[in-house]
JSON list of C-alpha atoms in Angstrom, two decimals:
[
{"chain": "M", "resi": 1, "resn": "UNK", "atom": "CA", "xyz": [4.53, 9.21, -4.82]},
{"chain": "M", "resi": 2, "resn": "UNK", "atom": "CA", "xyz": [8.29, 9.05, -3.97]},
{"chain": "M", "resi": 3, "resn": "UNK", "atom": "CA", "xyz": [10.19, 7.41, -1.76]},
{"chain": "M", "resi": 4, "resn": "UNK", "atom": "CA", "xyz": [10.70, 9.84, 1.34]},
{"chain": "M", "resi": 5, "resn": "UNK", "atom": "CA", "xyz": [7.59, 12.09, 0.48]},
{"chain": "M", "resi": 6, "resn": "UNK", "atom": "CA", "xyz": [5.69, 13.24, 3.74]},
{"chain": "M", "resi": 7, "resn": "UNK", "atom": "CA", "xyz": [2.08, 13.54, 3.68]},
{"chain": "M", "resi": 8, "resn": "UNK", "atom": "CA", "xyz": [0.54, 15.57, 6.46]},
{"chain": "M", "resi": 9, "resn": "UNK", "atom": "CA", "xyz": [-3.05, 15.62, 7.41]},
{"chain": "M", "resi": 10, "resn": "UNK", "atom": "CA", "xyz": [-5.54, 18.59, 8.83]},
{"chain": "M", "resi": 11, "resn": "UNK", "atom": "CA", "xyz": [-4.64, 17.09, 12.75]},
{"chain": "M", "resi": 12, "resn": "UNK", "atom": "CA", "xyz": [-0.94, 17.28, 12.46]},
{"chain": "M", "resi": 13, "resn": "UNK", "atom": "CA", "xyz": [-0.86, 13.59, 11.41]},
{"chain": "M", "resi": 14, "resn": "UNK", "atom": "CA", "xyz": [2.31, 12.66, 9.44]},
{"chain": "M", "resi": 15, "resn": "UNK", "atom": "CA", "xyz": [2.93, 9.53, 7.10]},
{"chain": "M", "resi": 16, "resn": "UNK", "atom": "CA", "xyz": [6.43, 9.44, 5.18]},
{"chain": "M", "resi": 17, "resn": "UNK", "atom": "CA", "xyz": [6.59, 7.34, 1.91]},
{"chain": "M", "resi": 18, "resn": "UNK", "atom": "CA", "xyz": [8.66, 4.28, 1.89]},
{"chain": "M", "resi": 19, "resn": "UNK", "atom": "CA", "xyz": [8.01, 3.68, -2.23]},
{"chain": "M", "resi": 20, "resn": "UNK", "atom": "CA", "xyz": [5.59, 1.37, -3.63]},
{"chain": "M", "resi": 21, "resn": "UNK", "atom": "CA", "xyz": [4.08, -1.77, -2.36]},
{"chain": "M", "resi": 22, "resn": "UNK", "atom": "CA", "xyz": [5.43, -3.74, -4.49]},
{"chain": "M", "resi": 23, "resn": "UNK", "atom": "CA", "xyz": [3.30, -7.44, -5.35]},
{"chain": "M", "resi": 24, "resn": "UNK", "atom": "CA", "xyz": [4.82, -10.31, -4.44]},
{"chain": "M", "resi": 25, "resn": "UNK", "atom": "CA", "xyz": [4.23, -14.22, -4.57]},
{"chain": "M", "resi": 26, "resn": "UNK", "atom": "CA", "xyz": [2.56, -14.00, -0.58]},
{"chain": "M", "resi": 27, "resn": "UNK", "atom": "CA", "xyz": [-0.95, -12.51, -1.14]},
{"chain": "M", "resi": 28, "resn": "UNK", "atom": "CA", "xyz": [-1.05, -14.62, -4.56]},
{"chain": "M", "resi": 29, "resn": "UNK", "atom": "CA", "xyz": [-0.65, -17.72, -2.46]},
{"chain": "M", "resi": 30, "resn": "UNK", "atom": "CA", "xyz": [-3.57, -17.39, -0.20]},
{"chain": "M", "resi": 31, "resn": "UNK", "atom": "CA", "xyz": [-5.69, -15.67, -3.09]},
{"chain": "M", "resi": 32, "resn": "UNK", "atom": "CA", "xyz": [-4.79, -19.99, -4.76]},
{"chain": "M", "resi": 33, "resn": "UNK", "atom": "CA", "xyz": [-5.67, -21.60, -1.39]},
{"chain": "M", "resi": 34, "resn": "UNK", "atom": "CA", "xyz": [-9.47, -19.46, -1.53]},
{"chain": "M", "resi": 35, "resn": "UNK", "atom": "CA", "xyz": [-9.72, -20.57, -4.94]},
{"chain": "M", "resi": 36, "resn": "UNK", "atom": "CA", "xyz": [-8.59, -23.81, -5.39]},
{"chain": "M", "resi": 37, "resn": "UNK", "atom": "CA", "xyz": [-7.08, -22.84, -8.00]},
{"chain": "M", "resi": 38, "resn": "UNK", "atom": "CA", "xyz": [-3.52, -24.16, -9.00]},
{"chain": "M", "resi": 39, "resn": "UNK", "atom": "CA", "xyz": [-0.88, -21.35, -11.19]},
{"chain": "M", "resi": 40, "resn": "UNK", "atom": "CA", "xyz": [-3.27, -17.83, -9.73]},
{"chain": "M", "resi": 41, "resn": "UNK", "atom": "CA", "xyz": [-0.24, -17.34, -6.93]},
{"chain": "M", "resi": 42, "resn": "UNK", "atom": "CA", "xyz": [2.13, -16.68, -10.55]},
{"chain": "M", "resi": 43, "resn": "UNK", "atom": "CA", "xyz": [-0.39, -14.24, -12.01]},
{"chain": "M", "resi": 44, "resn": "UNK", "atom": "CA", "xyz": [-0.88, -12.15, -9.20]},
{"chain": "M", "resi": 45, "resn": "UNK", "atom": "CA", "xyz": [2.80, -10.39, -8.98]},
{"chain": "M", "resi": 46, "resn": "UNK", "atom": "CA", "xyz": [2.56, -9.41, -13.09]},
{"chain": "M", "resi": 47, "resn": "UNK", "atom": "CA", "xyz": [-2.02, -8.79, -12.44]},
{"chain": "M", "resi": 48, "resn": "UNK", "atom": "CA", "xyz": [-0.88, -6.83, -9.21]},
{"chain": "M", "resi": 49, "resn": "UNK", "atom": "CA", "xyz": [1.60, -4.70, -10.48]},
{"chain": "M", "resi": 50, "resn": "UNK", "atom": "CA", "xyz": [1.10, -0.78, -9.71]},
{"chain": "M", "resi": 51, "resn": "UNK", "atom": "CA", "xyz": [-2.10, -1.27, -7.94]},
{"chain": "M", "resi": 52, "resn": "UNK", "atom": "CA", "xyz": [-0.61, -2.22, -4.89]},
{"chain": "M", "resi": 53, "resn": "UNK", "atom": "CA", "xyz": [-0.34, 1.50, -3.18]},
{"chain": "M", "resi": 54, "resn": "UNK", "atom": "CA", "xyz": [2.44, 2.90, -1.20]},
{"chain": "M", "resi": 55, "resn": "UNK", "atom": "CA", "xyz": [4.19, 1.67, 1.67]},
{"chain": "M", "resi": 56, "resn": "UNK", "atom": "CA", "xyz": [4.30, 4.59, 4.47]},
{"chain": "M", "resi": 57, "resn": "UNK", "atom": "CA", "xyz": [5.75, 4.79, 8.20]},
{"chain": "M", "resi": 58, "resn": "UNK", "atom": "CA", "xyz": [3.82, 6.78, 10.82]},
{"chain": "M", "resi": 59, "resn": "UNK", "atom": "CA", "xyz": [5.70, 10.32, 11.58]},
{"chain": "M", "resi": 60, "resn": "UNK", "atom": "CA", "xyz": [3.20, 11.33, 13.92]},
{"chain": "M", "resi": 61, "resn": "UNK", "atom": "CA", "xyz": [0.28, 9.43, 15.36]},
{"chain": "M", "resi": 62, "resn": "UNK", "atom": "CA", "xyz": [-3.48, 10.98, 14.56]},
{"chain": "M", "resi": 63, "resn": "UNK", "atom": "CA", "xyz": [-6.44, 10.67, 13.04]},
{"chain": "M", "resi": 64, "resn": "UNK", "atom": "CA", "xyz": [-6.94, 10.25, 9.17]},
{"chain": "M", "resi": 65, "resn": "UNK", "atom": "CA", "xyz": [-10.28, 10.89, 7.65]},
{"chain": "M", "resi": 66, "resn": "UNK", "atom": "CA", "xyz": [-12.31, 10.07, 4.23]},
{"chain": "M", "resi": 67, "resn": "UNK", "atom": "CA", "xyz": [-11.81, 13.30, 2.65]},
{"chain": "M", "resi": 68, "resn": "UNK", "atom": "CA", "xyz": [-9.40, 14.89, 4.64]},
{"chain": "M", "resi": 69, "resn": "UNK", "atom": "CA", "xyz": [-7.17, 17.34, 2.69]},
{"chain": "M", "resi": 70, "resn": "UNK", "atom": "CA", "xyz": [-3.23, 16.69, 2.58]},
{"chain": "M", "resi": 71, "resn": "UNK", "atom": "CA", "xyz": [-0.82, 18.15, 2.43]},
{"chain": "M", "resi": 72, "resn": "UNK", "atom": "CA", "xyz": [2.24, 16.53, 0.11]},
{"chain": "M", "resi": 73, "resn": "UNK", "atom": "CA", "xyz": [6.04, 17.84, 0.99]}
]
């Protein structure tokens, strides 16, 4: 997905991509705390990397469904 894509849903609902969400140090912090475990907060930005998702902004406020179709533009 690129950065500025919009993705519109059957309601009118419309999302516009920001780019990816990319992994940072954060979420591999708390994942340590849980754990207990000290160095997992370093191996979560290189583990995490393109299975983050995408990052999107709301264009118009709806409803988004499992299995709704959308539309990319």
């Amino acid at each position: 997905m690129h950065q500025g894509a919009r993705l519109i849903f059957p309601d009118g609902t419309g999302l516009i991509c920001e780019g990816e969400n990319l992994p940072c140090i954060g979420p591999g912090r708390v994942i340590e705390k849980i754990y207990n475990e000290s160095g997992l907060s370093q191996k979560f930005v290189p583990a995490a990397k393109k299975l983050r998702g995408i990052v999107c902004s709301v264009e118009r406020e709806g409803r988004i469904s499992k299995g709704d179709t959308i539309a990319f533009l």
